[in-house]
CSV table of C-alpha atoms in Angstrom, one decimal:
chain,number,residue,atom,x,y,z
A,1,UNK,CA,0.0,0.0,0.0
A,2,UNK,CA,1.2,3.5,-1.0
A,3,UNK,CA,1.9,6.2,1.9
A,4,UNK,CA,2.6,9.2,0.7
A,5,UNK,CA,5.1,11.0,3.8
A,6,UNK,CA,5.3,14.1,1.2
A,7,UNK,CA,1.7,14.9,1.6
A,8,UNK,CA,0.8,18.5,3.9
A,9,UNK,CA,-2.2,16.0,5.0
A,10,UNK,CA,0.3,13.1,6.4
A,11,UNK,CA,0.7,12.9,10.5
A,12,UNK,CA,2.8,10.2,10.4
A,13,UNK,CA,1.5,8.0,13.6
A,14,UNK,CA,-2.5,8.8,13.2
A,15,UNK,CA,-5.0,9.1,10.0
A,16,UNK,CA,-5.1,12.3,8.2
A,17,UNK,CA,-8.0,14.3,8.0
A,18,UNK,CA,-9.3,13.5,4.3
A,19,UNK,CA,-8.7,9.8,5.5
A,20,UNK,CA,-11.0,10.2,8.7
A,21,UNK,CA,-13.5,12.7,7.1
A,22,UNK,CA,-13.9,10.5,3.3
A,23,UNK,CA,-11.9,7.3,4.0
A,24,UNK,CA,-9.4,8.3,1.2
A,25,UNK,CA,-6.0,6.7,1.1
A,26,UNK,CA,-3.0,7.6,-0.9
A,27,UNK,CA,-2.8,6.1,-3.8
A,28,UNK,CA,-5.0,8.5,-5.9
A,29,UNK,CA,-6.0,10.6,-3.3
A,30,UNK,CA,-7.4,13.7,-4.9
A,31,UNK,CA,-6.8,15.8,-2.0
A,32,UNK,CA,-2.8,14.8,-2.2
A,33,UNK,CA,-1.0,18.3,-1.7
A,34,UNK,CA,2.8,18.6,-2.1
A,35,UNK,CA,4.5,19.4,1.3
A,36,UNK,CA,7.3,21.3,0.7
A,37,UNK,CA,8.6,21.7,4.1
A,38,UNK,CA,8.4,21.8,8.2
A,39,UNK,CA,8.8,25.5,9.7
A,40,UNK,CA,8.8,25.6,13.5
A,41,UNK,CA,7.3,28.8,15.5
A,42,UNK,CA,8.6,29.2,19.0
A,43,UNK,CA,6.7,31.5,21.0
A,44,UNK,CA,6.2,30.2,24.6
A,45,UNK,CA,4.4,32.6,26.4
A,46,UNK,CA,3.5,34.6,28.1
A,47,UNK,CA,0.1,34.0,27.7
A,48,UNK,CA,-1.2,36.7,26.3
A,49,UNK,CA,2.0,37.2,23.8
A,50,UNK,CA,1.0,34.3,22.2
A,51,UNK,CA,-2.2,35.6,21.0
A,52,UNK,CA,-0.5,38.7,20.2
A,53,UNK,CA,1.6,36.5,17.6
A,54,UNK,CA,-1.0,35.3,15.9
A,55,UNK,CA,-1.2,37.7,13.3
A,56,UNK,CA,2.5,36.4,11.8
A,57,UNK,CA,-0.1,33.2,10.7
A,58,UNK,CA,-1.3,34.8,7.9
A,59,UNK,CA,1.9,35.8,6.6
A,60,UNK,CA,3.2,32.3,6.9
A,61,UNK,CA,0.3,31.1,4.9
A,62,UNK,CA,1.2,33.7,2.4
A,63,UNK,CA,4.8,33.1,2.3
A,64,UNK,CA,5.0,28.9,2.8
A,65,UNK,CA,1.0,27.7,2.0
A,66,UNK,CA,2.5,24.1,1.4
A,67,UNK,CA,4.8,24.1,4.4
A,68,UNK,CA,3.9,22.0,7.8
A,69,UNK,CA,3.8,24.3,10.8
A,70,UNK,CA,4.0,23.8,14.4
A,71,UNK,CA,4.1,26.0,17.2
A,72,UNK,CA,5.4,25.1,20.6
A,73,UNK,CA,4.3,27.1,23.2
A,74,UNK,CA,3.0,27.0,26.9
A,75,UNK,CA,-0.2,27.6,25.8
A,76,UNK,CA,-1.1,25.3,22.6
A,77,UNK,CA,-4.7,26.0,23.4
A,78,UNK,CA,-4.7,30.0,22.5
A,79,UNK,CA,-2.8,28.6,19.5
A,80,UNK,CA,-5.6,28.8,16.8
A,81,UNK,CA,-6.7,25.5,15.6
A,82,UNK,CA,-5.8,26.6,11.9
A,83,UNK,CA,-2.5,26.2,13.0
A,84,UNK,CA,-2.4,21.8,11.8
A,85,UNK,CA,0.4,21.5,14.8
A,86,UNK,CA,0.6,22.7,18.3
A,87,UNK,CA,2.4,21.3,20.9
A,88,UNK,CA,2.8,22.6,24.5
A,89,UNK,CA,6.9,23.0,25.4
A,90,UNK,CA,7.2,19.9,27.1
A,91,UNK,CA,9.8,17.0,27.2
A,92,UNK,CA,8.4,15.3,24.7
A,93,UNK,CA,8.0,17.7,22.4
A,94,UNK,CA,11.9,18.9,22.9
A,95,UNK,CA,13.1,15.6,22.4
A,96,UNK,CA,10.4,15.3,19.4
A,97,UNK,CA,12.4,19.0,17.9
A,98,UNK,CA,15.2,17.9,18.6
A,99,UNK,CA,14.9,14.9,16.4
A,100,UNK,CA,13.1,16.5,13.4
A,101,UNK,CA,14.6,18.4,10.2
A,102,UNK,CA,13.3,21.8,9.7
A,103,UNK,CA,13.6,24.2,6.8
A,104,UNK,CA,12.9,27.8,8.5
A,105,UNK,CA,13.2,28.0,12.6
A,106,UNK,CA,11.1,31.2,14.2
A,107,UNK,CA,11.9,31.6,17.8
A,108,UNK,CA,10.5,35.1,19.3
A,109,UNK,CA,11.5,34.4,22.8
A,110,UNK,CA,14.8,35.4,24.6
A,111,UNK,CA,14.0,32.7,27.1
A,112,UNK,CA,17.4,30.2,27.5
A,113,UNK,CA,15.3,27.2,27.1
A,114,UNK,CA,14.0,28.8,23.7
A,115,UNK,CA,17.3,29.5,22.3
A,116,UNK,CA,18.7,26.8,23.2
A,117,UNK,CA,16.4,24.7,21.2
A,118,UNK,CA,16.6,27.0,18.7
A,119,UNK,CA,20.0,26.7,18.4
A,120,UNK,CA,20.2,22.8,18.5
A,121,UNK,CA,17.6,21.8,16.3
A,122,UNK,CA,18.2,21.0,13.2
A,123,UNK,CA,17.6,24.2,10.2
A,124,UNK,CA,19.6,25.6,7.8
A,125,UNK,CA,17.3,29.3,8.7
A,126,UNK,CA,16.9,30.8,12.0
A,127,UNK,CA,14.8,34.0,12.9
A,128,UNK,CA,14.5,35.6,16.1
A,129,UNK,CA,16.6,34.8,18.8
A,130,UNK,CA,19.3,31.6,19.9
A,131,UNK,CA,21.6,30.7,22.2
A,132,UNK,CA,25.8,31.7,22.6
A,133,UNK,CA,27.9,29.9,24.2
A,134,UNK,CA,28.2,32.0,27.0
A,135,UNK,CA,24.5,30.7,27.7
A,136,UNK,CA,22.8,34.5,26.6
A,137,UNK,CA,20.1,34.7,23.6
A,138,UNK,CA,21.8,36.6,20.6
A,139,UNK,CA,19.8,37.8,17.6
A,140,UNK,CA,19.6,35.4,15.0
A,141,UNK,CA,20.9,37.2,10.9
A,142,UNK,CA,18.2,40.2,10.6
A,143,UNK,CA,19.4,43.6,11.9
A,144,UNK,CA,15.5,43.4,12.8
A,145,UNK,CA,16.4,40.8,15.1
A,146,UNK,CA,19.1,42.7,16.8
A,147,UNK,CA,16.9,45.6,17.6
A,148,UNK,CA,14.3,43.8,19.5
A,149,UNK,CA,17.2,42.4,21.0
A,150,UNK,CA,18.7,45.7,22.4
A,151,UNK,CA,15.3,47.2,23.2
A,152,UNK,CA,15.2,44.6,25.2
A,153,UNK,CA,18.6,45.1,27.1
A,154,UNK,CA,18.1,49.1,27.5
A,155,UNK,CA,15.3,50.6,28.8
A,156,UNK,CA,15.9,54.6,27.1
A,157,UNK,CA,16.5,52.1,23.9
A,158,UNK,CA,12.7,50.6,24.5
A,159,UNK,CA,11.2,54.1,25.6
A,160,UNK,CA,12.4,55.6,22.2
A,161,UNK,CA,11.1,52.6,20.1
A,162,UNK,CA,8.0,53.5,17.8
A,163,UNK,CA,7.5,50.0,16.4
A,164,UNK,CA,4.7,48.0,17.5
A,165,UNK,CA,5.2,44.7,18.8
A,166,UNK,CA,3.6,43.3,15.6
A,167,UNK,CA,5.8,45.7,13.2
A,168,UNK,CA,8.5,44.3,15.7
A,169,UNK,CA,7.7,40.2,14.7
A,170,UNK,CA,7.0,40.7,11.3
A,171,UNK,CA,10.5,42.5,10.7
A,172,UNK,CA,12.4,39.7,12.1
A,173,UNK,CA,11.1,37.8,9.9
A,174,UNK,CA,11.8,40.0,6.9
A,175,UNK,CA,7.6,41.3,6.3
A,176,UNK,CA,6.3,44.3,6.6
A,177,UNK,CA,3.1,44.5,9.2
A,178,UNK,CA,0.3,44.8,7.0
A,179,UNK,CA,-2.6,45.2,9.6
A,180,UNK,CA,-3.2,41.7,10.2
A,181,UNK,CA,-5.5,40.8,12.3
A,182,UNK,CA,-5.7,38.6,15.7
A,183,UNK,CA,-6.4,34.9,14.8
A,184,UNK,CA,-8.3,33.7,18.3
A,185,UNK,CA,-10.9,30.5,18.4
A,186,UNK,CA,-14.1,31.0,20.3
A,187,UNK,CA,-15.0,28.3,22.2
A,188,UNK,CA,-17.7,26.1,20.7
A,189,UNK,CA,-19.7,25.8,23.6
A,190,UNK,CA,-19.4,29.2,25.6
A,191,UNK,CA,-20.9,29.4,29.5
A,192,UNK,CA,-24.1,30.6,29.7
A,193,UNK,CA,-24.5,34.4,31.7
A,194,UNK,CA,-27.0,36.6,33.1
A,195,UNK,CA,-25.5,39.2,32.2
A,196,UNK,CA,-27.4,42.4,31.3
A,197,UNK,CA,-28.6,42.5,28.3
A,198,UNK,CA,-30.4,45.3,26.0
A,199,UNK,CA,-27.5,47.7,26.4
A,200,UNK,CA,-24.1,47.7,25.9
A,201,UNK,CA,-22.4,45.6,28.3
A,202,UNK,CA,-19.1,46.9,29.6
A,203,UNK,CA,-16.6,44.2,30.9
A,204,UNK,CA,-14.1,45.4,33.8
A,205,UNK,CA,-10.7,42.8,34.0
A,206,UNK,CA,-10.5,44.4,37.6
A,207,UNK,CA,-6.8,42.9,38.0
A,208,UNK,CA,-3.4,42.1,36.3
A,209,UNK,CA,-2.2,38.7,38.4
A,210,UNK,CA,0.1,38.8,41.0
A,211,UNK,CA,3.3,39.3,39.6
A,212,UNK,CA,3.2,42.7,38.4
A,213,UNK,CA,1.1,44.5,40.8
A,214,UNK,CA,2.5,48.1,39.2
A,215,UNK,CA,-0.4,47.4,36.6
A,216,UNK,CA,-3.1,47.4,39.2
A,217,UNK,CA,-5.7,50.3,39.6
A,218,UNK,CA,-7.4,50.9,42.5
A,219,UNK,CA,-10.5,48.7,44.1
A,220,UNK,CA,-12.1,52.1,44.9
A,221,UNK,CA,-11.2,53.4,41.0
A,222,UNK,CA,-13.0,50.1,40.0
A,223,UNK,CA,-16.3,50.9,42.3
A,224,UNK,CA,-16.5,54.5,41.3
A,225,UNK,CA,-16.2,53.5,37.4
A,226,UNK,CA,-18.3,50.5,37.6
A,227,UNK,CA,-21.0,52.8,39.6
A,228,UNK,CA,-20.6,55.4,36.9
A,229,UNK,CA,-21.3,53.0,34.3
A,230,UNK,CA,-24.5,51.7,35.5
A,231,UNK,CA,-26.1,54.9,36.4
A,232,UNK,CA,-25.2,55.8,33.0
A,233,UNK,CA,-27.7,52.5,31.8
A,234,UNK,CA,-25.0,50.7,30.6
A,235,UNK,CA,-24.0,46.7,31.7
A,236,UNK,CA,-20.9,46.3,34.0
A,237,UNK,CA,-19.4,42.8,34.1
A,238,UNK,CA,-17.0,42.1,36.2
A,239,UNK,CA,-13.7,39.9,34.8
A,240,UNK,CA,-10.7,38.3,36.1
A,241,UNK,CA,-9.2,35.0,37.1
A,242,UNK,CA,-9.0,33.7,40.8
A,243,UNK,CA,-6.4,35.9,42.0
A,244,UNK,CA,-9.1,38.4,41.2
A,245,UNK,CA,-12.1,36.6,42.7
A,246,UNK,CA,-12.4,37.8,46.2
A,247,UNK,CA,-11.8,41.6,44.5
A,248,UNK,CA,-14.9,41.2,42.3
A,249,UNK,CA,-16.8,39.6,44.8
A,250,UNK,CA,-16.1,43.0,47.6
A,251,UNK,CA,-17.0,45.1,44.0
A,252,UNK,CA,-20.2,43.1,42.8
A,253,UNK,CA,-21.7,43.4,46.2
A,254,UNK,CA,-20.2,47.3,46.7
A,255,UNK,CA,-21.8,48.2,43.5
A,256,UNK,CA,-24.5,45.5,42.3
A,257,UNK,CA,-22.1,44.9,38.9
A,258,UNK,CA,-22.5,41.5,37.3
A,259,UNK,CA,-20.3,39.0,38.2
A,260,UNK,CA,-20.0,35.3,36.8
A,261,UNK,CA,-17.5,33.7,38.6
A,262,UNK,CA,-14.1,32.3,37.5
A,263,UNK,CA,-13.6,30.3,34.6
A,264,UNK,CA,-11.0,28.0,32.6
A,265,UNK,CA,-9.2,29.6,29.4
A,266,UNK,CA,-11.6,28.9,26.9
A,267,UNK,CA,-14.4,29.2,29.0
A,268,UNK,CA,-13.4,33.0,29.8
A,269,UNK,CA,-13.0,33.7,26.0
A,270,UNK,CA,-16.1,33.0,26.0
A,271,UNK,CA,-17.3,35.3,28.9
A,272,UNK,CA,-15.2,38.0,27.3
A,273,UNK,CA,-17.1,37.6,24.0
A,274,UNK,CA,-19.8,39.0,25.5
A,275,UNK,CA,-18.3,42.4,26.3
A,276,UNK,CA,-19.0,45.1,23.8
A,277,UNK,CA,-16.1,47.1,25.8
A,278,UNK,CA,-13.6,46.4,27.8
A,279,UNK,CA,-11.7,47.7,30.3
A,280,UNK,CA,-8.3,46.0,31.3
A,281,UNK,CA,-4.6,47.3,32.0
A,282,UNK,CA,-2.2,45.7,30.0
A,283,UNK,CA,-3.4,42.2,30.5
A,284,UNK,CA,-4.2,38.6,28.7
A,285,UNK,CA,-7.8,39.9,28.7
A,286,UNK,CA,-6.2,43.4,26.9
A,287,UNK,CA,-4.8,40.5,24.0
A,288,UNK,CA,-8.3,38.2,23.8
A,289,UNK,CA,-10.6,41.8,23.7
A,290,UNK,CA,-8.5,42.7,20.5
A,291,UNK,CA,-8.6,39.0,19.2
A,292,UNK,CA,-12.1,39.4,19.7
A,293,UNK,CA,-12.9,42.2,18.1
A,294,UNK,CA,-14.0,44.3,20.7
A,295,UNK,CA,-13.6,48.1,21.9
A,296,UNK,CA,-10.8,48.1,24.1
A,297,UNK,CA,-9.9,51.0,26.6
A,298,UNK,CA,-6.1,50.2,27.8
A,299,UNK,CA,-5.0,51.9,31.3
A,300,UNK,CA,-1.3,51.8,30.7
A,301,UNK,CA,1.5,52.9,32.9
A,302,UNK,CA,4.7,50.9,33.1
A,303,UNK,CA,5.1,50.2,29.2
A,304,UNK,CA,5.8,52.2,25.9
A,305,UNK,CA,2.5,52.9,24.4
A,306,UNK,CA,3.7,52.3,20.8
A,307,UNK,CA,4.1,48.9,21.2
A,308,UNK,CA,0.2,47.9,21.2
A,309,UNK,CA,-1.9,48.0,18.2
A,310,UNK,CA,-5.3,48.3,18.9
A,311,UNK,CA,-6.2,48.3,15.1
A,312,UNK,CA,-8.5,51.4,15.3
A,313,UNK,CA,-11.1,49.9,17.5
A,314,UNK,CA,-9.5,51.4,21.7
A,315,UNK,CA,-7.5,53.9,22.9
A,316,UNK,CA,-4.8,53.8,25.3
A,317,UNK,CA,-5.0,55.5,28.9
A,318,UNK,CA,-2.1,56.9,31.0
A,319,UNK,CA,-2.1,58.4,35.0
A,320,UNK,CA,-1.8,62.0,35.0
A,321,UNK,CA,1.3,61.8,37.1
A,322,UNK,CA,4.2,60.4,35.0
A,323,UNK,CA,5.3,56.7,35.3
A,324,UNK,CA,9.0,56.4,36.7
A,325,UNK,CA,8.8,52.4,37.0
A,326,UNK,CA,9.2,51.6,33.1
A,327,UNK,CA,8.7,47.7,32.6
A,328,UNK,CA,8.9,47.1,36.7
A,329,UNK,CA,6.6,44.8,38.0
A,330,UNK,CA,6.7,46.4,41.5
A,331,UNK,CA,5.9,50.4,41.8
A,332,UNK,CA,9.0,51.8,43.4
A,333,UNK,CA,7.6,55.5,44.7
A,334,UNK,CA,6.1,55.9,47.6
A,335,UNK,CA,3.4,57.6,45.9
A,336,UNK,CA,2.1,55.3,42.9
A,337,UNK,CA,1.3,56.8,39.8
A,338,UNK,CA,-1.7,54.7,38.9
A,339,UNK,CA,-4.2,56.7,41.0
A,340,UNK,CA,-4.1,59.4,39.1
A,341,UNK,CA,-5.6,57.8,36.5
A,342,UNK,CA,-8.8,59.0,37.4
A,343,UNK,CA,-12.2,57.3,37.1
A,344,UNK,CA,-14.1,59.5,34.9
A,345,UNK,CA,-11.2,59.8,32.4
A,346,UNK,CA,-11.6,56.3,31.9
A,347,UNK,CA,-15.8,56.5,32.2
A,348,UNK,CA,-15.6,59.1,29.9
A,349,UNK,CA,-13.3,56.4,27.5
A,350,UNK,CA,-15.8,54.1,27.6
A,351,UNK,CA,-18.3,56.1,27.3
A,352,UNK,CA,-16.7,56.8,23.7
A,353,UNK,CA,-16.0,53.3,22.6
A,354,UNK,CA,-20.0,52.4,23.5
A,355,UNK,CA,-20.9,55.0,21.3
A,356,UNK,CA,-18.4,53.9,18.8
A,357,UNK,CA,-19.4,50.5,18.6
């Protein structure tokens, strides 16, 4: 019996798709497509960076449609299922790498344990970042590469830079940023809310995790904009994970704001695809509202503001008082500048994207 390894269709140790869906096999198979290579995408995390990655999809397509692709990453399930390959960074899948021939290597990650397996799989092309001997990621050949590389090294080097994170990727990999657009999967069974409806319903992400707590607004910022809100007749539902839960409990019962609870990953897309607005510092939620489409208003302190691209549909908040703790994740004044973002410049924010809608 023919197998046909050269196929884009072929999986090697399980049936292809044309096999399960029609019961083809390959000898005369009329779906037989030519693969002309393997590409590997390295892009870990953090979470929400990975969605912010997934525009560079459509210009793989574009540039290598017959090529296999796989992404490895510590979130393979905010890797669009579009993408034929996804495997979460694990043993197996570095010993899996490690063992595989690939014609174009992408790693976007500084992270040692991304270079190095950048660096030691086998690829006659590299883009993004690998591994010296001395242990440290180096760019990879683009000058591109060796930007992102010192923005990354010097802070008055990253506060100067006026590329976007996307006009960032794309260059490394020799394209242009073209406006293309989040590629996120909406779950196929979403949970079911009573949230408000019959008005625009205005999501809060109330928190930013606990690692970089320079991000977080105040609980009483949160009350008075969520109070705003409703008197106004718009919905307010409050989001966040469970570091977040006991905050948007004490703010549901302060000011009678909707809240559903915590949910896993896909199950909070979903909750989030309810928003028409949303509200978040600079967040996974931030990433998922732009992958889904929605209004987006940004409270921003601690990073350069060029980097986000909001594609038209948000705008981007800063505290009146200038931020001094660029990229920290732990305010260093005694007086943090995040209060002075006030409530009704961000009411008044919303207020705008509702209308926009």
């Amino acid at each position: 019996m023919e197998v046909r390894r050269d196929c884009l269709h072929f999986r090697g140790d399980r049936p292809c798709a044309p096999h399960k869906e029609r019961g083809v096999h390959c000898e005369g198979c009329p779906e037989f497509t030519p693969r002309c290579g393997r590409i590997l995408l390295i892009k870990l995390g953090a979470a929400g960076d990975v969605v912010r990655t997934t525009p560079l999809l459509a210009a793989l397509r574009r540039h290598y449609p017959r090529h296999l692709l796989t992404w490895l990453s510590y979130y393979p399930e905010l890797v669009p299922a579009s993408v034929p390959d996804r495997r979460r960074f694990d043993a197996a899948s570095i010993l899996w790498a490690r063992n595989t021939d690939f014609d174009l290597i992408i790693n976007l990650d500084k992270d040692p344990e991304a270079c190095a397996l950048t660096s030691e799989s086998r690829s006659s092309r590299r883009m993004g970042f690998t591994l010296r001997n001395d242990g440290f990621c180096q760019p990879a050949v683009r000058e591109a590469a060796r930007a992102k590389y010192l923005t990354g090294l010097f802070d008055d080097l990253s506060r100067a830079n006026a590329r976007s994170y996307l006009q960032e990727i794309f260059a490394i990999c020799g394209w242009e940023f073209a406006g293309e657009p989040y590629e996120l999967d909406r779950p196929a069974a979403p949970p079911r809310l009573e949230a408000p409806a019959g008005r625009a319903l205005v999501g809060l992400n109330t928190g930013c995790g606990g690692r970089w707590t320079s991000r977080l607004w105040p609980e009483e910022h949160w009350a008075a904009l969520a109070t705003a809100l409703r008197e106004d007749g718009l919905g307010v539902m409050l989001l966040g994970g469970p570091e977040e839960d006991a905050r948007n409990r004490r703010l549901a019962e302060a000011t009678g704001a909707y809240y559903p609870g915590t949910f896993p990953l896909d199950g909070f897309v979903g909750v989030m695809d309810r928003c028409d607005v949303v509200v978040s510092a600079v967040t996974m939620a931030m990433h998922l509202a732009i992958g889904l489409g929605k209004r987006l208003v940004l409270l921003n302190n601690i990073f350069n503001p060029a980097e986000f691209e909001l594609y038209g549909r948000g705008e981007i908040l800063a505290p009146e008082k200038a931020c001094t703790c660029y990229f920290a994740p732990r305010c260093r004044e005694s007086e943090p500048c995040l209060p002075t973002l006030r409530p009704g410049t961000v009411f008044a924010a919303v207020r705008r994207q509702a209308a926009a809608r």
